[in-house]
């Protein structure tokens, strides 16, 4: 019998389990194995949460780990669905143009005209499988291998994976202490390899909204670098939380700030439909190479295997573009949490929107701190997972009872550090 030799190089891990690792390396790709290892902490938080719930009872575990909205979709959503199901039209569950239904894209274009200066047509809109589907088709359309995408930190965890999937390279830049854009950092990061800047406002995990002045300055910086480069640097704005804003804040238009821009969004958060996988990507009608880009997005929707966004949901959201869940519910949760944690002495930026709070960790090692909170059955996520070490994320899209029940634990923990 021939004994298999362990291949050298990347495949070999110099551990006692080398043979076992070698066998594992023959299964999923190296990249995916590395991803599995990197994301194991997320799984671990989830699994430990489940174990704690089994041990202490679900009511005694305060799970703030996931951004899964706890508010039910608006009643109007159910009415629209019933209406669609009760009035079927032939072929309503069949394939369609990859960009989505013309009627839906026309409604989205008209809706976008209500808060952007541009004259949108359905040609700039592609209906997508959530915001994630939108990000995938945009980056698949614009990236060549090795091109860089600048991302201000902290940022949504999946960005690295999405950019890597399309052979791009994420380039993470710092933001200011109040999480506003740091133009020195952005400027330092721009190079001949830069293809895009990816922003998320309101931001997961910080709840920050970039204001009009910042976006204007970003637009000017990108115009300057695009001219220098002789080719556009794109601005991609991920906006699934656009409607989840508080205290009269609004989210300024990036389309008004910069022509070479895209918005990617979904109905996952504002209509509480994350499982229905429906969203859209919109390209700025004033973009230079609009025709290539919009055709590219349509092709990418197909070749990435999405083919088209879910048919029934496209028909539903056509009638729901102005709707949202009751945002005051989230604002009350934010206030309950911020008032209490502020009075205990936690340090945080009060979110302008989203349903996340991103306080400073009470010790440098945010992973260790999250474990201290876990001892109180409070489950949160270390900031390191979002490119924000020294912080932790609380997803407060949970029942008020969960917030209220967690407060004594938060107070006990801060007392330990005094
Ligand atoms: C900032 C951000 N972008 C995108 C997504 C993904 O949204 P979707 O479920 O619509 O794909 C999320 C989900 O949590 C998010 O927080």
CSV table of C-alpha atoms and ligand atoms in Angstrom, one decimal:
chain,number,residue,atom,x,y,z
A,1,UNK,CA,0.0,0.0,0.0
A,2,UNK,CA,1.3,3.4,-0.9
A,3,UNK,CA,1.2,5.8,2.1
A,4,UNK,CA,0.0,9.3,0.9
A,5,UNK,CA,2.6,11.9,1.5
A,6,UNK,CA,1.6,15.2,3.0
A,7,UNK,CA,2.0,18.0,0.4
A,8,UNK,CA,4.3,20.8,1.4
A,9,UNK,CA,3.7,24.5,1.4
A,10,UNK,CA,0.4,26.0,2.4
A,11,UNK,CA,-1.2,22.7,2.8
A,12,UNK,CA,1.0,21.6,5.6
A,13,UNK,CA,0.3,22.7,9.1
A,14,UNK,CA,3.2,22.0,11.5
A,15,UNK,CA,1.0,20.6,14.2
A,16,UNK,CA,0.6,17.1,15.6
A,17,UNK,CA,-2.7,16.9,13.6
A,18,UNK,CA,-0.9,17.5,10.3
A,19,UNK,CA,-2.2,14.4,8.6
A,20,UNK,CA,-5.7,15.2,9.7
A,21,UNK,CA,-5.3,18.8,8.6
A,22,UNK,CA,-4.0,17.6,5.2
A,23,UNK,CA,-7.1,15.5,4.8
A,24,UNK,CA,-9.3,18.4,5.7
A,25,UNK,CA,-7.4,20.5,3.2
A,26,UNK,CA,-8.5,18.1,0.5
A,27,UNK,CA,-12.1,18.9,1.1
A,28,UNK,CA,-13.3,22.5,0.9
A,29,UNK,CA,-11.1,25.1,-0.8
A,30,UNK,CA,-8.3,26.8,1.2
A,31,UNK,CA,-10.2,30.0,1.1
A,32,UNK,CA,-13.4,28.5,2.4
A,33,UNK,CA,-11.6,26.6,5.1
A,34,UNK,CA,-10.0,29.8,6.2
A,35,UNK,CA,-13.4,31.5,6.2
A,36,UNK,CA,-14.8,28.7,8.3
A,37,UNK,CA,-12.0,29.1,10.8
A,38,UNK,CA,-12.4,32.9,10.8
A,39,UNK,CA,-16.2,32.9,11.3
A,40,UNK,CA,-16.1,30.1,13.9
A,41,UNK,CA,-16.5,32.7,16.7
A,42,UNK,CA,-19.9,33.8,15.3
A,43,UNK,CA,-21.0,30.2,15.4
A,44,UNK,CA,-19.6,29.9,18.9
A,45,UNK,CA,-21.6,32.9,20.2
A,46,UNK,CA,-24.7,31.4,18.7
A,47,UNK,CA,-24.1,27.9,20.0
A,48,UNK,CA,-23.1,29.1,23.5
A,49,UNK,CA,-26.3,31.2,23.5
A,50,UNK,CA,-28.4,28.2,22.7
A,51,UNK,CA,-26.6,26.2,25.5
A,52,UNK,CA,-27.2,29.0,28.0
A,53,UNK,CA,-30.9,29.2,27.0
A,54,UNK,CA,-31.3,25.5,27.5
A,55,UNK,CA,-29.5,25.7,30.9
A,56,UNK,CA,-30.9,28.9,32.4
A,57,UNK,CA,-34.2,29.2,30.5
A,58,UNK,CA,-34.7,31.5,27.4
A,59,UNK,CA,-36.1,34.3,29.6
A,60,UNK,CA,-32.9,34.5,31.6
A,61,UNK,CA,-30.6,34.9,28.6
A,62,UNK,CA,-30.3,38.3,27.0
A,63,UNK,CA,-29.4,37.7,23.4
A,64,UNK,CA,-28.3,40.8,21.6
A,65,UNK,CA,-26.1,39.0,19.1
A,66,UNK,CA,-28.2,39.1,15.8
A,67,UNK,CA,-29.6,41.8,13.7
A,68,UNK,CA,-32.8,39.9,13.1
A,69,UNK,CA,-35.7,42.4,13.5
A,70,UNK,CA,-38.1,41.4,16.2
A,71,UNK,CA,-41.0,43.7,15.0
A,72,UNK,CA,-43.5,42.0,12.7
A,73,UNK,CA,-43.9,43.4,9.1
A,74,UNK,CA,-46.6,46.1,8.7
A,75,UNK,CA,-50.2,44.8,8.3
A,76,UNK,CA,-50.3,46.4,4.9
A,77,UNK,CA,-47.7,43.8,3.8
A,78,UNK,CA,-50.0,41.0,4.6
A,79,UNK,CA,-52.9,42.7,2.9
A,80,UNK,CA,-50.9,43.2,-0.3
A,81,UNK,CA,-49.8,39.5,-0.2
A,82,UNK,CA,-53.4,38.3,0.3
A,83,UNK,CA,-54.5,40.5,-2.6
A,84,UNK,CA,-51.8,39.0,-4.8
A,85,UNK,CA,-52.5,35.5,-3.9
A,86,UNK,CA,-56.3,36.0,-4.3
A,87,UNK,CA,-56.0,37.6,-7.7
A,88,UNK,CA,-53.5,35.4,-9.5
A,89,UNK,CA,-52.3,36.2,-13.0
A,90,UNK,CA,-51.0,33.6,-15.4
A,91,UNK,CA,-47.2,33.2,-15.2
A,92,UNK,CA,-46.9,35.1,-11.9
A,93,UNK,CA,-44.5,32.5,-10.6
A,94,UNK,CA,-42.5,32.1,-13.8
A,95,UNK,CA,-39.1,33.4,-14.9
A,96,UNK,CA,-38.9,37.1,-15.8
A,97,UNK,CA,-36.3,39.5,-17.2
A,98,UNK,CA,-33.2,39.2,-14.9
A,99,UNK,CA,-33.5,42.8,-13.8
A,100,UNK,CA,-37.0,42.2,-12.4
A,101,UNK,CA,-40.5,43.3,-13.3
A,102,UNK,CA,-40.7,46.5,-15.3
A,103,UNK,CA,-43.7,47.6,-13.1
A,104,UNK,CA,-41.6,47.1,-9.9
A,105,UNK,CA,-38.5,48.9,-11.3
A,106,UNK,CA,-40.7,51.8,-12.5
A,107,UNK,CA,-42.2,52.1,-9.0
A,108,UNK,CA,-38.7,52.1,-7.5
A,109,UNK,CA,-37.4,54.7,-10.0
A,110,UNK,CA,-40.4,56.9,-9.2
A,111,UNK,CA,-39.8,56.5,-5.5
A,112,UNK,CA,-36.1,57.4,-5.8
A,113,UNK,CA,-37.0,60.6,-7.6
A,114,UNK,CA,-38.9,61.7,-4.4
A,115,UNK,CA,-35.6,62.2,-2.5
A,116,UNK,CA,-32.9,62.4,-5.1
A,117,UNK,CA,-32.4,65.1,-7.8
A,118,UNK,CA,-31.8,62.5,-10.6
A,119,UNK,CA,-34.3,61.5,-13.2
A,120,UNK,CA,-34.4,57.7,-12.6
A,121,UNK,CA,-35.8,55.2,-15.1
A,122,UNK,CA,-36.3,51.5,-14.6
A,123,UNK,CA,-33.1,51.0,-16.7
A,124,UNK,CA,-31.0,52.0,-13.6
A,125,UNK,CA,-32.7,49.6,-11.2
A,126,UNK,CA,-32.1,45.9,-10.7
A,127,UNK,CA,-34.3,44.0,-8.2
A,128,UNK,CA,-32.0,41.8,-6.0
A,129,UNK,CA,-31.9,39.1,-3.5
A,130,UNK,CA,-31.7,41.4,-0.5
A,131,UNK,CA,-28.9,44.0,-0.1
A,132,UNK,CA,-26.4,41.2,-0.1
A,133,UNK,CA,-27.5,40.2,-3.6
A,134,UNK,CA,-27.2,43.9,-4.6
A,135,UNK,CA,-23.7,44.2,-3.2
A,136,UNK,CA,-22.6,41.0,-5.0
A,137,UNK,CA,-23.9,42.1,-8.4
A,138,UNK,CA,-22.4,45.6,-8.1
A,139,UNK,CA,-18.9,44.3,-7.2
A,140,UNK,CA,-19.1,41.5,-9.7
A,141,UNK,CA,-19.9,44.2,-12.3
A,142,UNK,CA,-17.1,46.6,-11.5
A,143,UNK,CA,-14.1,44.7,-10.1
A,144,UNK,CA,-11.2,43.2,-11.9
A,145,UNK,CA,-8.9,40.9,-9.9
A,146,UNK,CA,-6.7,42.7,-7.4
A,147,UNK,CA,-8.6,46.0,-7.5
A,148,UNK,CA,-9.1,47.6,-4.1
A,149,UNK,CA,-12.3,48.6,-2.3
A,150,UNK,CA,-11.9,51.1,0.5
A,151,UNK,CA,-14.1,50.5,3.5
A,152,UNK,CA,-14.3,52.8,6.5
A,153,UNK,CA,-14.2,50.8,9.8
A,154,UNK,CA,-16.2,49.6,11.6
A,155,UNK,CA,-18.1,47.9,8.9
A,156,UNK,CA,-20.6,45.1,8.2
A,157,UNK,CA,-18.8,41.7,8.5
A,158,UNK,CA,-19.8,40.3,5.2
A,159,UNK,CA,-18.1,43.0,3.1
A,160,UNK,CA,-14.8,41.3,3.2
A,161,UNK,CA,-16.3,38.0,1.9
A,162,UNK,CA,-18.3,39.7,-0.8
A,163,UNK,CA,-15.4,41.7,-2.2
A,164,UNK,CA,-13.1,38.7,-2.0
A,165,UNK,CA,-15.7,36.6,-3.9
A,166,UNK,CA,-15.3,39.0,-6.8
A,167,UNK,CA,-11.5,38.9,-6.6
A,168,UNK,CA,-11.2,42.4,-5.1
A,169,UNK,CA,-9.1,43.4,-2.1
A,170,UNK,CA,-10.8,45.2,0.8
A,171,UNK,CA,-8.8,48.1,2.1
A,172,UNK,CA,-10.0,49.1,5.6
A,173,UNK,CA,-9.6,52.7,6.8
A,174,UNK,CA,-10.1,54.2,10.2
A,175,UNK,CA,-12.9,56.7,11.0
A,176,UNK,CA,-12.8,59.5,13.5
A,177,UNK,CA,-13.6,58.9,17.2
A,178,UNK,CA,-17.2,59.9,16.5
A,179,UNK,CA,-17.2,57.4,13.5
A,180,UNK,CA,-17.4,60.2,10.9
A,181,UNK,CA,-15.3,59.8,7.7
A,182,UNK,CA,-11.6,60.5,8.2
A,183,UNK,CA,-10.5,62.2,4.9
A,184,UNK,CA,-6.8,61.9,5.7
A,185,UNK,CA,-7.2,58.1,6.0
A,186,UNK,CA,-9.3,57.9,2.9
A,187,UNK,CA,-6.8,59.9,0.9
A,188,UNK,CA,-3.9,57.8,2.1
A,189,UNK,CA,-5.8,54.7,1.0
A,190,UNK,CA,-6.5,55.9,-2.5
A,191,UNK,CA,-4.1,54.4,-5.1
A,192,UNK,CA,-4.0,53.4,-8.7
A,193,UNK,CA,-5.6,50.1,-7.6
A,194,UNK,CA,-8.6,51.8,-6.0
A,195,UNK,CA,-11.9,50.8,-7.8
A,196,UNK,CA,-14.5,51.8,-5.3
A,197,UNK,CA,-15.3,53.1,-1.8
A,198,UNK,CA,-18.0,51.2,0.1
A,199,UNK,CA,-19.9,53.1,2.8
A,200,UNK,CA,-22.9,52.1,5.0
A,201,UNK,CA,-25.1,54.8,6.4
A,202,UNK,CA,-26.9,54.5,8.8
A,203,UNK,CA,-24.0,52.2,9.8
A,204,UNK,CA,-24.0,48.7,11.2
A,205,UNK,CA,-22.6,48.5,13.9
A,206,UNK,CA,-22.3,52.2,15.0
A,207,UNK,CA,-25.7,53.7,14.0
A,208,UNK,CA,-23.8,56.7,12.5
A,209,UNK,CA,-25.3,58.7,9.5
A,210,UNK,CA,-22.8,60.5,7.3
A,211,UNK,CA,-24.0,64.1,6.9
A,212,UNK,CA,-24.4,66.0,3.6
A,213,UNK,CA,-21.2,67.9,4.1
A,214,UNK,CA,-19.2,64.7,4.6
A,215,UNK,CA,-20.7,63.1,1.5
A,216,UNK,CA,-20.0,66.3,-0.5
A,217,UNK,CA,-16.4,66.2,0.5
A,218,UNK,CA,-16.2,62.5,-0.3
A,219,UNK,CA,-17.7,63.2,-3.7
A,220,UNK,CA,-15.0,65.9,-4.3
A,221,UNK,CA,-12.2,63.6,-3.2
A,222,UNK,CA,-13.4,60.8,-5.5
A,223,UNK,CA,-13.8,63.2,-8.4
A,224,UNK,CA,-10.2,64.3,-8.0
A,225,UNK,CA,-8.9,60.8,-7.8
A,226,UNK,CA,-11.0,59.6,-10.7
A,227,UNK,CA,-9.6,62.4,-12.9
A,228,UNK,CA,-6.1,61.6,-11.8
A,229,UNK,CA,-6.7,58.0,-12.6
A,230,UNK,CA,-8.5,58.7,-15.9
A,231,UNK,CA,-11.3,56.2,-14.9
A,232,UNK,CA,-14.1,56.4,-12.4
A,233,UNK,CA,-13.7,55.4,-8.8
A,234,UNK,CA,-17.2,54.2,-7.7
A,235,UNK,CA,-19.0,55.0,-4.5
A,236,UNK,CA,-21.2,52.2,-3.3
A,237,UNK,CA,-23.6,53.1,-0.5
A,238,UNK,CA,-25.2,50.2,1.4
A,239,UNK,CA,-28.5,51.6,2.8
A,240,UNK,CA,-30.8,48.9,4.3
A,241,UNK,CA,-31.3,51.1,7.4
A,242,UNK,CA,-32.2,54.3,5.5
A,243,UNK,CA,-35.7,54.5,7.1
A,244,UNK,CA,-34.6,53.4,10.6
A,245,UNK,CA,-33.6,56.8,11.8
A,246,UNK,CA,-34.3,58.8,15.0
A,247,UNK,CA,-34.5,62.3,16.3
A,248,UNK,CA,-35.4,63.8,13.0
A,249,UNK,CA,-32.2,62.6,11.3
A,250,UNK,CA,-32.4,61.9,7.6
A,251,UNK,CA,-30.0,60.1,5.3
A,252,UNK,CA,-28.6,62.5,2.6
A,253,UNK,CA,-28.5,61.3,-1.0
A,254,UNK,CA,-25.2,60.0,-2.3
A,255,UNK,CA,-26.5,60.3,-5.8
A,256,UNK,CA,-26.6,64.1,-5.3
A,257,UNK,CA,-23.1,64.1,-3.9
A,258,UNK,CA,-21.3,62.0,-6.6
A,259,UNK,CA,-22.2,60.9,-10.1
A,260,UNK,CA,-20.3,57.6,-10.2
A,261,UNK,CA,-22.4,56.1,-7.5
A,262,UNK,CA,-24.7,53.1,-6.6
A,263,UNK,CA,-27.2,52.5,-3.8
A,264,UNK,CA,-27.8,49.0,-2.6
A,265,UNK,CA,-30.7,48.4,-0.2
A,266,UNK,CA,-33.4,46.0,0.9
A,267,UNK,CA,-36.6,45.6,2.7
A,268,UNK,CA,-35.0,43.2,5.2
A,269,UNK,CA,-34.9,45.8,8.0
A,270,UNK,CA,-37.5,48.5,7.4
A,271,UNK,CA,-40.3,46.1,6.5
A,272,UNK,CA,-38.9,43.2,8.7
A,273,UNK,CA,-38.6,40.9,5.7
A,274,UNK,CA,-35.0,39.5,5.9
A,275,UNK,CA,-36.1,36.0,5.2
A,276,UNK,CA,-37.9,37.0,2.0
A,277,UNK,CA,-34.7,38.2,0.3
A,278,UNK,CA,-35.9,41.2,-1.5
A,279,UNK,CA,-34.0,44.5,-2.3
A,280,UNK,CA,-32.6,46.5,-5.2
A,281,UNK,CA,-29.5,48.1,-6.6
A,282,UNK,CA,-29.7,51.5,-8.3
A,283,UNK,CA,-27.0,53.1,-10.4
A,284,UNK,CA,-26.8,56.9,-10.7
A,285,UNK,CA,-28.5,58.0,-14.0
A,286,UNK,CA,-25.6,60.4,-14.4
A,287,UNK,CA,-22.9,57.8,-14.3
A,288,UNK,CA,-20.4,58.0,-17.2
A,289,UNK,CA,-20.6,54.5,-18.5
A,290,UNK,CA,-24.1,53.9,-17.4
A,291,UNK,CA,-25.1,51.5,-20.2
A,292,UNK,CA,-22.3,49.1,-19.6
A,293,UNK,CA,-22.7,49.2,-15.9
A,294,UNK,CA,-26.5,48.7,-15.9
A,295,UNK,CA,-26.2,45.8,-18.4
A,296,UNK,CA,-23.4,44.4,-16.3
A,297,UNK,CA,-25.6,44.3,-13.2
A,298,UNK,CA,-28.3,42.5,-15.0
A,299,UNK,CA,-25.9,39.9,-16.4
A,300,UNK,CA,-24.4,39.4,-12.9
A,301,UNK,CA,-27.8,38.9,-11.3
A,302,UNK,CA,-28.1,35.9,-13.7
A,303,UNK,CA,-24.6,34.5,-13.6
A,304,UNK,CA,-24.3,34.6,-9.9
A,305,UNK,CA,-27.3,32.3,-9.8
A,306,UNK,CA,-29.8,34.7,-8.4
A,307,UNK,CA,-31.4,34.8,-11.9
A,308,UNK,CA,-34.0,37.3,-10.5
A,309,UNK,CA,-35.3,38.5,-7.2
A,310,UNK,CA,-38.2,36.5,-5.8
A,311,UNK,CA,-41.3,37.1,-8.0
A,312,UNK,CA,-44.0,37.4,-5.4
A,313,UNK,CA,-41.9,39.8,-3.2
A,314,UNK,CA,-41.2,42.0,-6.2
A,315,UNK,CA,-44.9,42.3,-6.8
A,316,UNK,CA,-45.5,43.0,-3.1
A,317,UNK,CA,-42.9,45.7,-2.6
A,318,UNK,CA,-44.2,47.6,-5.7
A,319,UNK,CA,-47.0,48.7,-3.4
A,320,UNK,CA,-44.9,49.2,-0.2
A,321,UNK,CA,-42.1,51.5,-1.1
A,322,UNK,CA,-43.3,54.3,1.2
A,323,UNK,CA,-44.1,51.8,4.1
A,324,UNK,CA,-42.0,50.8,7.0
A,325,UNK,CA,-42.5,49.2,10.4
A,326,UNK,CA,-43.2,51.6,13.2
A,327,UNK,CA,-39.7,53.2,13.8
A,328,UNK,CA,-40.7,54.7,17.1
A,329,UNK,CA,-40.6,51.1,18.5
A,330,UNK,CA,-36.9,50.9,17.8
A,331,UNK,CA,-36.3,54.5,19.0
A,332,UNK,CA,-37.9,53.6,22.4
A,333,UNK,CA,-35.6,50.6,22.6
A,334,UNK,CA,-32.6,52.7,21.8
A,335,UNK,CA,-33.6,55.3,24.5
A,336,UNK,CA,-34.2,52.6,27.1
A,337,UNK,CA,-30.8,51.1,26.5
A,338,UNK,CA,-28.9,54.3,26.0
A,339,UNK,CA,-30.4,56.0,29.1
A,340,UNK,CA,-29.6,53.0,31.3
A,341,UNK,CA,-26.1,52.2,30.0
A,342,UNK,CA,-25.3,56.0,30.0
A,343,UNK,CA,-26.4,56.3,33.7
A,344,UNK,CA,-24.2,53.3,34.6
A,345,UNK,CA,-21.2,54.9,33.0
A,346,UNK,CA,-20.8,53.1,29.6
A,347,UNK,CA,-19.3,55.2,26.9
A,348,UNK,CA,-20.9,55.2,23.5
A,349,UNK,CA,-22.0,57.2,20.4
A,350,UNK,CA,-25.8,57.6,20.6
A,351,UNK,CA,-27.0,56.0,17.4
A,352,UNK,CA,-28.7,58.2,14.7
A,353,UNK,CA,-30.3,55.1,13.3
A,354,UNK,CA,-30.3,51.3,12.8
A,355,UNK,CA,-30.9,49.0,15.8
A,356,UNK,CA,-27.3,48.7,17.0
A,357,UNK,CA,-25.4,50.3,19.8
A,358,UNK,CA,-21.5,50.1,19.7
A,359,UNK,CA,-20.2,51.0,23.2
A,360,UNK,CA,-16.6,51.0,24.2
A,361,UNK,CA,-15.5,47.8,25.8
A,362,UNK,CA,-14.4,48.1,29.4
A,363,UNK,CA,-11.1,46.4,28.7
A,364,UNK,CA,-8.8,46.6,25.7
A,365,UNK,CA,-9.6,43.0,24.7
A,366,UNK,CA,-13.2,43.2,23.5
A,367,UNK,CA,-13.4,39.4,23.1
A,368,UNK,CA,-12.5,39.0,26.8
A,369,UNK,CA,-15.0,41.7,27.7
A,370,UNK,CA,-17.8,40.0,25.8
A,371,UNK,CA,-17.0,36.9,27.8
A,372,UNK,CA,-17.4,38.8,31.0
A,373,UNK,CA,-20.9,40.0,29.8
A,374,UNK,CA,-21.6,36.4,28.9
A,375,UNK,CA,-21.2,35.4,32.6
A,376,UNK,CA,-24.3,37.6,33.2
A,377,UNK,CA,-26.0,35.8,30.3
A,378,UNK,CA,-25.7,38.9,28.2
A,379,UNK,CA,-24.8,37.9,24.6
A,380,UNK,CA,-23.1,40.6,22.4
A,381,UNK,CA,-20.6,40.6,19.6
A,382,UNK,CA,-16.9,41.8,20.0
A,383,UNK,CA,-16.2,44.9,17.9
A,384,UNK,CA,-13.1,43.2,16.4
A,385,UNK,CA,-15.5,41.2,14.2
A,386,UNK,CA,-16.5,44.6,12.6
A,387,UNK,CA,-13.0,46.0,12.4
A,388,UNK,CA,-13.7,47.9,15.6
A,389,UNK,CA,-11.5,46.4,18.3
A,390,UNK,CA,-12.1,47.9,21.8
A,391,UNK,CA,-15.9,48.0,21.3
A,392,UNK,CA,-18.8,45.6,21.4
A,393,UNK,CA,-22.1,45.5,19.5
A,394,UNK,CA,-25.5,45.3,21.0
A,395,UNK,CA,-28.3,44.5,18.5
A,396,UNK,CA,-31.3,45.9,20.3
A,397,UNK,CA,-33.9,44.6,17.8
A,398,UNK,CA,-35.2,42.5,20.7
A,399,UNK,CA,-38.2,42.5,23.0
A,400,UNK,CA,-38.2,45.3,25.7
A,401,UNK,CA,-38.1,42.6,28.3
A,402,UNK,CA,-34.8,41.4,27.1
A,403,UNK,CA,-33.4,45.0,27.3
A,404,UNK,CA,-34.9,45.5,30.8
A,405,UNK,CA,-33.8,42.1,32.0
A,406,UNK,CA,-30.2,42.7,30.9
A,407,UNK,CA,-29.8,46.0,32.7
A,408,UNK,CA,-28.8,44.8,36.2
A,409,UNK,CA,-26.2,42.5,34.6
A,410,UNK,CA,-24.7,45.5,32.6
A,411,UNK,CA,-24.6,47.5,35.9
A,412,UNK,CA,-22.9,44.7,37.8
A,413,UNK,CA,-20.3,44.3,35.1
A,414,UNK,CA,-19.3,48.0,35.0
A,415,UNK,CA,-19.0,47.9,38.8
A,416,UNK,CA,-16.5,45.1,38.5
A,417,UNK,CA,-14.2,47.4,36.5
A,418,UNK,CA,-14.3,50.3,38.9
B,1,LIG,C1,-25.1,46.9,6.7
B,1,LIG,C2,-25.8,45.7,6.1
B,1,LIG,N1,-25.7,45.5,4.8
B,1,LIG,C3,-26.3,44.4,4.3
B,1,LIG,C4,-27.0,43.5,5.1
B,1,LIG,C5,-27.7,42.4,4.4
B,1,LIG,O1,-29.0,42.7,4.2
B,1,LIG,P1,-29.9,41.7,3.4
B,1,LIG,O2,-30.5,40.7,4.4
B,1,LIG,O3,-31.0,42.6,2.8
B,1,LIG,O4,-29.1,41.0,2.4
B,1,LIG,C6,-27.1,43.7,6.4
B,1,LIG,C7,-27.7,42.7,7.3
B,1,LIG,O5,-27.6,42.7,8.5
B,1,LIG,C8,-26.4,44.8,7.0
B,1,LIG,O6,-26.5,45.1,8.3
